[in-house]
Structure formats: structure tokens, C-alpha cells
Amino acid sequence: MNTVSAPELIDPRPIYLGATTWVTALLRSVREVQLSLPTPCDEYDVKTLSSHLIGTVGRIIAIAELGSPESVSPIAPEYDADTFARLAELAQKAWADDAMLDKPIVAPWGESSGRIALWGYTNEVLVHGWDLAVAIGQPAEADPALVEPTAEMQRQVLPPAARVPGVPFSVVVEPRAEAGPTERLANWSGRSSVSWV
């Protein structure tokens, strides 16, 4: 089976783990003087983006434990790598039961299966990882084995025609010819590379 062509059949948990491992390393490289830098995600500077990344992990734990993320703020008070890594480890435990993948849950964008929700949060971790990496001048390409199935799932569940402007992403940006898989995934979410790479 070509796993990239059928991500709805893939267990997203190892991919989510790989994405959080990549972002943990990026967060460890953030210097204090970089916290106020802008990022390609217009809403967030580096500090707020780091807090949002922690918030997303808290929300995927809440989905597993409570069936909904609404009890957890998308912006955590912390912004450090250790908190992110600790929560990512807790997320692994919260999602350890295979039954979670097909359990009906409520995500910020509506009702879905746990599997689709985890794919959505994997995409968020990878895209915001790209945002963070380019903002702080770190290599911005995650392992293609993480990015490619995530991108395929995004193309299936969030085609351009299904988007309301800005919700949850801006319009697709045409990638640069030399863009790697992670940059292309960010472009699919509406990020422009022009000012950043």
C-alpha cells in the first residue's frame, strides 16, 4: 500500500510524536532575545507562538481525556521547551488506546473522529514548527516522512474550495519551485514564503 495516498488509514500517532520531537528541538534553540521577533503566522510573535504550540498539545490531551478541547486555552502561560516536551509525553499516554482513533470527538472545527483530529493537530504542529524555525533562523524542513502524509490528509480534508476565508487557514499560496515539503505544507495553510526564506 502507498501510505501517502491513504493517510486516513494511517495511525497518525507516530507522526504526531515525530512532529512534536522536531518542535521540541526548535523550542530549545529559541534565545531570549528572539522572543519578540515576528513570525510568518501574523497573529503571533515567537513567544506567543511558542505558548500556542504548548496550548495545542494541551488541547489534544483534553480531546483524548474529555472529548473536547474547550477546557484548555489555545495560548498557554508557558512558552518553554521543557513544558512542551512534558505535555507531548502526556499526549502519547492519553492517545495510547487504539480505540481513540475512531472515537467521535469534538475538535475546534467541529465533530470528527479522533484520528482526523490528531491529523489536524499534527498539521498544526508542523506548520507552526515551520513558522518558528524561519522566525528564529533554524532549518525549517521537518522529516518528509512526517510531512508528506500530513500534507496528503490536509489536501483531502481541507481543499481550497471548502475554506471560508481565513478559517481555519488563508488561501493556498503557490509554493516556490525550490520549496521543500514543510514549506509547501505551510503554503497550503496560507503562509507566504517570500519574506521569510
Tab-separated table of N, CA and C in Angstrom, residues 30-169:
chain	number	residue	atom	x	y	z
A	30	VAL	N	15.419	28.461	20.890
A	30	VAL	CA	14.967	29.856	20.984
A	30	VAL	C	15.766	30.576	22.063
A	31	ARG	N	16.304	31.732	21.692
A	31	ARG	CA	17.033	32.570	22.645
A	31	ARG	C	16.116	33.672	23.172
A	32	GLU	N	16.400	34.132	24.351
A	32	GLU	CA	15.565	35.164	24.992
A	32	GLU	C	15.373	36.378	24.084
A	33	VAL	N	16.439	36.777	23.392
A	33	VAL	CA	16.354	37.971	22.548
A	33	VAL	C	15.465	37.759	21.325
A	34	GLN	N	15.098	36.508	21.045
A	34	GLN	CA	14.268	36.221	19.876
A	34	GLN	C	12.774	36.193	20.189
A	35	LEU	N	12.402	36.267	21.451
A	35	LEU	CA	11.010	36.063	21.835
A	35	LEU	C	10.057	37.083	21.230
A	36	SER	N	10.543	38.290	20.972
A	36	SER	CA	9.667	39.333	20.421
A	36	SER	C	9.703	39.403	18.895
A	37	LEU	N	10.448	38.493	18.253
A	37	LEU	CA	10.525	38.519	16.792
A	37	LEU	C	9.190	38.148	16.170
A	38	PRO	N	8.866	38.756	15.009
A	38	PRO	CA	7.650	38.353	14.301
A	38	PRO	C	7.832	36.971	13.676
A	39	THR	N	6.720	36.337	13.351
A	39	THR	CA	6.741	35.029	12.690
A	39	THR	C	5.853	35.094	11.444
A	40	PRO	N	5.945	34.102	10.557
A	40	PRO	CA	5.057	34.082	9.391
A	40	PRO	C	3.580	33.959	9.750
A	41	CYS	N	3.269	33.507	10.961
A	41	CYS	CA	1.894	33.490	11.447
A	41	CYS	C	1.629	34.883	12.023
A	42	ASP	N	0.889	35.695	11.280
A	42	ASP	CA	0.747	37.115	11.612
A	42	ASP	C	0.245	37.376	13.029
A	43	GLU	N	-0.495	36.436	13.596
A	43	GLU	CA	-1.071	36.637	14.923
A	43	GLU	C	-0.037	36.596	16.039
A	44	TYR	N	1.111	35.949	15.801
A	44	TYR	CA	1.997	35.597	16.898
A	44	TYR	C	3.429	36.064	16.679
A	45	ASP	N	4.037	36.582	17.760
A	45	ASP	CA	5.490	36.698	17.781
A	45	ASP	C	6.043	35.354	18.274
A	46	VAL	N	7.354	35.237	18.417
A	46	VAL	CA	7.962	33.953	18.771
A	46	VAL	C	7.464	33.469	20.131
A	47	LYS	N	7.378	34.356	21.095
A	47	LYS	CA	6.932	33.948	22.433
A	47	LYS	C	5.490	33.439	22.396
A	48	THR	N	4.600	34.183	21.752
A	48	THR	CA	3.193	33.787	21.726
A	48	THR	C	2.997	32.532	20.896
A	49	LEU	N	3.755	32.402	19.815
A	49	LEU	CA	3.686	31.183	19.016
A	49	LEU	C	4.133	29.978	19.844
A	50	SER	N	5.187	30.148	20.624
A	50	SER	CA	5.660	29.060	21.494
A	50	SER	C	4.581	28.683	22.502
A	51	SER	N	3.916	29.680	23.064
A	51	SER	CA	2.821	29.430	24.001
A	51	SER	C	1.658	28.726	23.300
A	52	HIS	N	1.400	29.108	22.065
A	52	HIS	CA	0.321	28.469	21.314
A	52	HIS	C	0.659	27.006	21.012
A	53	LEU	N	1.895	26.730	20.673
A	53	LEU	CA	2.294	25.338	20.435
A	53	LEU	C	2.047	24.488	21.690
A	54	ILE	N	2.376	25.025	22.853
A	54	ILE	CA	2.096	24.306	24.092
A	54	ILE	C	0.589	24.134	24.274
A	55	GLY	N	-0.163	25.183	23.958
A	55	GLY	CA	-1.609	25.103	24.060
A	55	GLY	C	-2.210	24.026	23.176
A	56	THR	N	-1.655	23.848	21.988
A	56	THR	CA	-2.206	22.827	21.083
A	56	THR	C	-2.009	21.423	21.657
A	57	VAL	N	-0.890	21.198	22.335
A	57	VAL	CA	-0.672	19.878	22.935
A	57	VAL	C	-1.633	19.679	24.106
A	58	GLY	N	-1.826	20.724	24.887
A	58	GLY	CA	-2.806	20.632	25.961
A	58	GLY	C	-4.202	20.328	25.441
A	59	ARG	N	-4.522	20.885	24.285
A	59	ARG	CA	-5.850	20.662	23.720
A	59	ARG	C	-6.011	19.238	23.173
A	60	ILE	N	-4.971	18.664	22.596
A	60	ILE	CA	-5.104	17.291	22.088
A	60	ILE	C	-5.197	16.313	23.254
A	61	ILE	N	-4.581	16.644	24.381
A	61	ILE	CA	-4.770	15.828	25.586
A	61	ILE	C	-6.218	15.934	26.065
A	62	ALA	N	-6.756	17.146	26.078
A	62	ALA	CA	-8.141	17.339	26.507
A	62	ALA	C	-9.117	16.606	25.599
A	63	ILE	N	-8.830	16.567	24.308
A	63	ILE	CA	-9.685	15.823	23.384
A	63	ILE	C	-9.701	14.351	23.762
A	64	ALA	N	-8.524	13.801	24.063
A	64	ALA	CA	-8.447	12.384	24.429
A	64	ALA	C	-9.153	12.106	25.749
A	65	GLU	N	-8.976	12.990	26.701
A	65	GLU	CA	-9.493	12.724	28.044
A	65	GLU	C	-10.925	13.189	28.250
A	66	LEU	N	-11.325	14.251	27.556
A	66	LEU	CA	-12.637	14.858	27.793
A	66	LEU	C	-13.537	14.850	26.561
A	67	GLY	N	-12.967	14.532	25.396
A	67	GLY	CA	-13.748	14.524	24.168
A	67	GLY	C	-13.861	15.861	23.486
A	68	SER	N	-13.276	16.910	24.070
A	68	SER	CA	-13.347	18.265	23.520
A	68	SER	C	-12.157	19.067	24.033
A	69	PRO	N	-11.652	20.035	23.253
A	69	PRO	CA	-10.522	20.841	23.707
A	69	PRO	C	-10.918	22.111	24.438
A	70	GLU	N	-12.208	22.359	24.595
A	70	GLU	CA	-12.665	23.685	25.017
A	70	GLU	C	-12.214	24.094	26.418
A	71	SER	N	-11.849	23.134	27.250
A	71	SER	CA	-11.423	23.476	28.608
A	71	SER	C	-9.984	23.992	28.670
A	72	VAL	N	-9.270	23.926	27.546
A	72	VAL	CA	-7.859	24.319	27.514
A	72	VAL	C	-7.682	25.506	26.567
A	73	SER	N	-7.013	26.547	27.058
A	73	SER	CA	-6.754	27.723	26.222
A	73	SER	C	-5.787	27.374	25.092
A	74	PRO	N	-6.010	27.937	23.895
A	74	PRO	CA	-5.050	27.707	22.818
A	74	PRO	C	-3.724	28.429	23.032
A	75	ILE	N	-3.659	29.318	24.013
A	75	ILE	CA	-2.418	30.016	24.369
A	75	ILE	C	-2.094	29.671	25.818
A	76	ALA	N	-1.023	28.901	26.006
A	76	ALA	CA	-0.625	28.509	27.358
A	76	ALA	C	0.139	29.645	28.028
A	77	PRO	N	0.181	29.675	29.364
A	77	PRO	CA	1.003	30.687	30.035
A	77	PRO	C	2.507	30.430	29.867
A	78	GLU	N	2.884	29.160	29.639
A	78	GLU	CA	4.297	28.816	29.465
A	78	GLU	C	4.684	28.930	27.986
A	79	TYR	N	5.978	29.019	27.735
A	79	TYR	CA	6.458	29.070	26.355
A	79	TYR	C	7.792	28.324	26.191
A	80	ASP	N	8.106	27.454	27.139
A	80	ASP	CA	9.418	26.797	27.152
A	80	ASP	C	9.369	25.380	26.581
A	81	ALA	N	10.520	24.905	26.144
A	81	ALA	CA	10.637	23.585	25.533
A	81	ALA	C	10.334	22.464	26.514
A	82	ASP	N	10.723	22.616	27.769
A	82	ASP	CA	10.501	21.540	28.735
A	82	ASP	C	9.007	21.283	28.945
A	83	THR	N	8.218	22.351	29.032
A	83	THR	CA	6.775	22.175	29.193
A	83	THR	C	6.186	21.507	27.961
A	84	PHE	N	6.601	21.949	26.797
A	84	PHE	CA	6.107	21.344	25.550
A	84	PHE	C	6.443	19.859	25.513
A	85	ALA	N	7.684	19.508	25.831
A	85	ALA	CA	8.106	18.104	25.788
A	85	ALA	C	7.354	17.268	26.815
A	86	ARG	N	7.131	17.816	28.004
A	86	ARG	CA	6.399	17.086	29.041
A	86	ARG	C	4.963	16.821	28.595
A	87	LEU	N	4.317	17.829	28.021
A	87	LEU	CA	2.941	17.644	27.551
A	87	LEU	C	2.876	16.693	26.359
A	88	ALA	N	3.875	16.746	25.490
A	88	ALA	CA	3.896	15.818	24.358
A	88	ALA	C	3.975	14.375	24.845
A	89	GLU	N	4.728	14.147	25.920
A	89	GLU	CA	4.805	12.808	26.507
A	89	GLU	C	3.451	12.396	27.102
A	90	LEU	N	2.783	13.341	27.765
A	90	LEU	CA	1.448	13.059	28.299
A	90	LEU	C	0.445	12.792	27.180
A	91	ALA	N	0.612	13.488	26.059
A	91	ALA	CA	-0.283	13.267	24.915
A	91	ALA	C	-0.130	11.847	24.381
A	92	GLN	N	1.108	11.345	24.337
A	92	GLN	CA	1.317	9.960	23.902
A	92	GLN	C	0.528	8.991	24.774
A	93	LYS	N	0.580	9.222	26.082
A	93	LYS	CA	-0.136	8.337	27.005
A	93	LYS	C	-1.645	8.481	26.843
A	94	ALA	N	-2.115	9.708	26.642
A	94	ALA	CA	-3.551	9.953	26.510
A	94	ALA	C	-4.122	9.296	25.256
A	95	TRP	N	-3.285	9.154	24.229
A	95	TRP	CA	-3.719	8.583	22.955
A	95	TRP	C	-3.242	7.150	22.765
A	96	ALA	N	-2.804	6.491	23.825
A	96	ALA	CA	-2.228	5.146	23.688
A	96	ALA	C	-3.253	4.094	23.277
A	97	ASP	N	-4.497	4.280	23.654
A	97	ASP	CA	-5.544	3.304	23.328
A	97	ASP	C	-5.928	3.433	21.858
A	98	ASP	N	-5.818	2.348	21.103
A	98	ASP	CA	-6.159	2.374	19.677
A	98	ASP	C	-7.595	2.824	19.430
A	99	ALA	N	-8.478	2.577	20.377
A	99	ALA	CA	-9.881	2.954	20.202
A	99	ALA	C	-10.057	4.463	20.076
A	100	MET	N	-9.080	5.233	20.571
A	100	MET	CA	-9.165	6.696	20.469
A	100	MET	C	-9.244	7.160	19.026
A	101	LEU	N	-8.634	6.412	18.118
A	101	LEU	CA	-8.546	6.874	16.732
A	101	LEU	C	-9.911	6.969	16.060
A	102	ASP	N	-10.808	6.102	16.400
A	102	ASP	CA	-12.120	6.100	15.757
A	102	ASP	C	-13.231	6.596	16.671
A	103	LYS	N	-12.862	7.075	17.838
A	103	LYS	CA	-13.835	7.604	18.786
A	103	LYS	C	-14.344	8.959	18.293
A	104	PRO	N	-15.659	9.206	18.347
A	104	PRO	CA	-16.166	10.534	17.982
A	104	PRO	C	-15.724	11.567	19.025
A	105	ILE	N	-15.227	12.676	18.548
A	105	ILE	CA	-14.794	13.743	19.447
A	105	ILE	C	-15.263	15.081	18.874
A	106	VAL	N	-15.070	16.133	19.653
A	106	VAL	CA	-15.347	17.494	19.190
A	106	VAL	C	-14.018	18.225	19.095
A	107	ALA	N	-13.686	18.674	17.889
A	107	ALA	CA	-12.483	19.477	17.658
A	107	ALA	C	-12.900	20.943	17.509
A	108	PRO	N	-11.959	21.867	17.515
A	108	PRO	CA	-12.330	23.283	17.348
A	108	PRO	C	-13.101	23.551	16.056
A	109	TRP	N	-12.873	22.729	15.045
A	109	TRP	CA	-13.550	22.924	13.758
A	109	TRP	C	-14.826	22.108	13.628
A	110	GLY	N	-15.206	21.348	14.659
A	110	GLY	CA	-16.442	20.574	14.616
A	110	GLY	C	-16.230	19.132	15.040
A	111	GLU	N	-17.237	18.321	14.828
A	111	GLU	CA	-17.164	16.913	15.202
A	111	GLU	C	-16.346	16.128	14.189
A	112	SER	N	-15.593	15.168	14.690
A	112	SER	CA	-14.794	14.312	13.812
A	112	SER	C	-14.403	13.071	14.598
A	113	SER	N	-13.657	12.205	13.950
A	113	SER	CA	-13.055	11.082	14.670
A	113	SER	C	-11.777	11.569	15.357
A	114	GLY	N	-11.342	10.811	16.345
A	114	GLY	CA	-10.067	11.127	16.980
A	114	GLY	C	-8.925	11.133	15.980
A	115	ARG	N	-8.968	10.207	15.041
A	115	ARG	CA	-7.909	10.112	14.028
A	115	ARG	C	-7.779	11.413	13.231
A	116	ILE	N	-8.926	11.923	12.753
A	116	ILE	CA	-8.885	13.148	11.951
A	116	ILE	C	-8.441	14.326	12.812
A	117	ALA	N	-8.897	14.366	14.059
A	117	ALA	CA	-8.456	15.442	14.946
A	117	ALA	C	-6.949	15.414	15.143
A	118	LEU	N	-6.398	14.221	15.342
A	118	LEU	CA	-4.954	14.124	15.559
A	118	LEU	C	-4.185	14.501	14.298
A	119	TRP	N	-4.710	14.155	13.129
A	119	TRP	CA	-4.091	14.630	11.880
A	119	TRP	C	-4.100	16.156	11.832
A	120	GLY	N	-5.239	16.756	12.240
A	120	GLY	CA	-5.316	18.216	12.218
A	120	GLY	C	-4.291	18.859	13.131
A	121	TYR	N	-4.111	18.292	14.312
A	121	TYR	CA	-3.124	18.837	15.234
A	121	TYR	C	-1.694	18.531	14.799
A	122	THR	N	-1.496	17.430	14.091
A	122	THR	CA	-0.163	17.157	13.526
A	122	THR	C	0.180	18.228	12.505
A	123	ASN	N	-0.793	18.561	11.657
A	123	ASN	CA	-0.589	19.641	10.694
A	123	ASN	C	-0.254	20.944	11.408
A	124	GLU	N	-0.983	21.236	12.482
A	124	GLU	CA	-0.740	22.485	13.200
A	124	GLU	C	0.664	22.522	13.788
A	125	VAL	N	1.112	21.429	14.364
A	125	VAL	CA	2.458	21.385	14.928
A	125	VAL	C	3.510	21.591	13.835
A	126	LEU	N	3.337	20.937	12.696
A	126	LEU	CA	4.321	21.064	11.618
A	126	LEU	C	4.330	22.465	11.009
A	127	VAL	N	3.152	23.025	10.763
A	127	VAL	CA	3.099	24.364	10.157
A	127	VAL	C	3.647	25.405	11.131
A	128	HIS	N	3.233	25.317	12.389
A	128	HIS	CA	3.768	26.278	13.359
A	128	HIS	C	5.239	26.007	13.656
A	129	GLY	N	5.676	24.760	13.508
A	129	GLY	CA	7.111	24.493	13.602
A	129	GLY	C	7.870	25.216	12.506
A	130	TRP	N	7.312	25.194	11.294
A	130	TRP	CA	7.928	25.940	10.192
A	130	TRP	C	7.945	27.428	10.510
A	131	ASP	N	6.815	27.960	11.005
A	131	ASP	CA	6.752	29.372	11.400
A	131	ASP	C	7.876	29.711	12.373
A	132	LEU	N	8.018	28.867	13.393
A	132	LEU	CA	9.020	29.128	14.421
A	132	LEU	C	10.430	29.033	13.855
A	133	ALA	N	10.676	28.005	13.075
A	133	ALA	CA	12.031	27.799	12.544
A	133	ALA	C	12.482	28.965	11.681
A	134	VAL	N	11.621	29.412	10.776
A	134	VAL	CA	12.055	30.509	9.898
A	134	VAL	C	12.194	31.804	10.684
A	135	ALA	N	11.367	31.994	11.723
A	135	ALA	CA	11.450	33.220	12.516
A	135	ALA	C	12.757	33.306	13.285
A	136	ILE	N	13.265	32.163	13.754
A	136	ILE	CA	14.489	32.188	14.581
A	136	ILE	C	15.728	31.751	13.791
A	137	GLY	N	15.561	31.538	12.497
A	137	GLY	CA	16.710	31.242	11.648
A	137	GLY	C	17.238	29.829	11.769
A	138	GLN	N	16.367	28.873	12.079
A	138	GLN	CA	16.760	27.469	12.156
A	138	GLN	C	16.313	26.729	10.888
A	139	PRO	N	16.903	25.584	10.568
A	139	PRO	CA	16.443	24.803	9.420
A	139	PRO	C	14.952	24.502	9.563
A	140	ALA	N	14.201	24.789	8.510
A	140	ALA	CA	12.738	24.795	8.616
A	140	ALA	C	12.070	23.601	7.945
A	141	GLU	N	12.833	22.579	7.606
A	141	GLU	CA	12.243	21.391	6.991
A	141	GLU	C	12.257	20.225	7.976
A	142	ALA	N	11.068	19.743	8.303
A	142	ALA	CA	10.940	18.534	9.109
A	142	ALA	C	11.170	17.315	8.214
A	143	ASP	N	11.246	16.161	8.814
A	143	ASP	CA	11.411	14.908	8.087
A	143	ASP	C	10.258	14.743	7.093
A	144	PRO	N	10.539	14.566	5.808
A	144	PRO	CA	9.457	14.381	4.828
A	144	PRO	C	8.523	13.225	5.162
A	145	ALA	N	9.010	12.215	5.867
A	145	ALA	CA	8.148	11.096	6.250
A	145	ALA	C	7.046	11.542	7.205
A	146	LEU	N	7.249	12.649	7.909
A	146	LEU	CA	6.211	13.239	8.748
A	146	LEU	C	5.307	14.159	7.940
A	147	VAL	N	5.905	14.906	7.054
A	147	VAL	CA	5.186	15.971	6.353
A	147	VAL	C	4.294	15.442	5.235
A	148	GLU	N	4.796	14.491	4.460
A	148	GLU	CA	4.068	14.097	3.258
A	148	GLU	C	2.707	13.469	3.542
A	149	PRO	N	2.572	12.528	4.489
A	149	PRO	CA	1.226	12.020	4.768
A	149	PRO	C	0.321	13.075	5.393
A	150	THR	N	0.903	13.973	6.173
A	150	THR	CA	0.114	15.063	6.757
A	150	THR	C	-0.414	15.974	5.654
A	151	ALA	N	0.435	16.288	4.697
A	151	ALA	CA	0.008	17.139	3.580
A	151	ALA	C	-1.075	16.459	2.753
A	152	GLU	N	-0.939	15.167	2.533
A	152	GLU	CA	-1.957	14.455	1.763
A	152	GLU	C	-3.292	14.479	2.483
A	153	MET	N	-3.287	14.288	3.788
A	153	MET	CA	-4.533	14.345	4.542
A	153	MET	C	-5.134	15.743	4.474
A	154	GLN	N	-4.312	16.771	4.586
A	154	GLN	CA	-4.832	18.138	4.503
A	154	GLN	C	-5.469	18.407	3.141
A	155	ARG	N	-4.853	17.893	2.104
A	155	ARG	CA	-5.447	18.084	0.761
A	155	ARG	C	-6.811	17.415	0.672
A	156	GLN	N	-6.971	16.299	1.370
A	156	GLN	CA	-8.244	15.580	1.328
A	156	GLN	C	-9.316	16.256	2.176
A	157	VAL	N	-8.967	16.660	3.391
A	157	VAL	CA	-9.995	17.157	4.303
A	157	VAL	C	-10.186	18.665	4.236
A	158	LEU	N	-9.233	19.394	3.670
A	158	LEU	CA	-9.347	20.840	3.609
A	158	LEU	C	-8.947	21.369	2.230
A	159	PRO	N	-9.660	20.969	1.182
A	159	PRO	CA	-9.351	21.504	-0.151
A	159	PRO	C	-9.654	22.997	-0.203
A	160	PRO	N	-9.031	23.724	-1.113
A	160	PRO	CA	-9.239	25.175	-1.172
A	160	PRO	C	-10.709	25.575	-1.269
A	161	ALA	N	-11.505	24.824	-2.021
A	161	ALA	CA	-12.911	25.187	-2.211
A	161	ALA	C	-13.733	25.075	-0.934
A	162	ALA	N	-13.255	24.322	0.044
A	162	ALA	CA	-14.015	24.114	1.282
A	162	ALA	C	-13.718	25.179	2.331
A	163	ARG	N	-12.819	26.096	2.050
A	163	ARG	CA	-12.402	27.054	3.064
A	163	ARG	C	-13.265	28.305	3.057
A	164	VAL	N	-13.599	28.748	4.258
A	164	VAL	CA	-14.128	30.085	4.448
A	164	VAL	C	-12.906	30.987	4.610
A	165	PRO	N	-12.864	32.162	3.969
A	165	PRO	CA	-11.650	32.987	4.037
A	165	PRO	C	-11.117	33.150	5.460
A	166	GLY	N	-9.886	32.692	5.649
A	166	GLY	CA	-9.210	32.834	6.930
A	166	GLY	C	-9.546	31.783	7.967
A	167	VAL	N	-10.497	30.906	7.675
A	167	VAL	CA	-10.920	29.900	8.662
A	167	VAL	C	-10.855	28.515	8.044
A	168	PRO	N	-10.045	27.614	8.531
A	168	PRO	CA	-9.053	27.865	9.570
A	168	PRO	C	-7.747	28.403	9.014
A	169	PHE	N	-7.619	28.457	7.691
A	169	PHE	CA	-6.385	28.942	7.090
A	169	PHE	C	-6.706	29.946	5.989
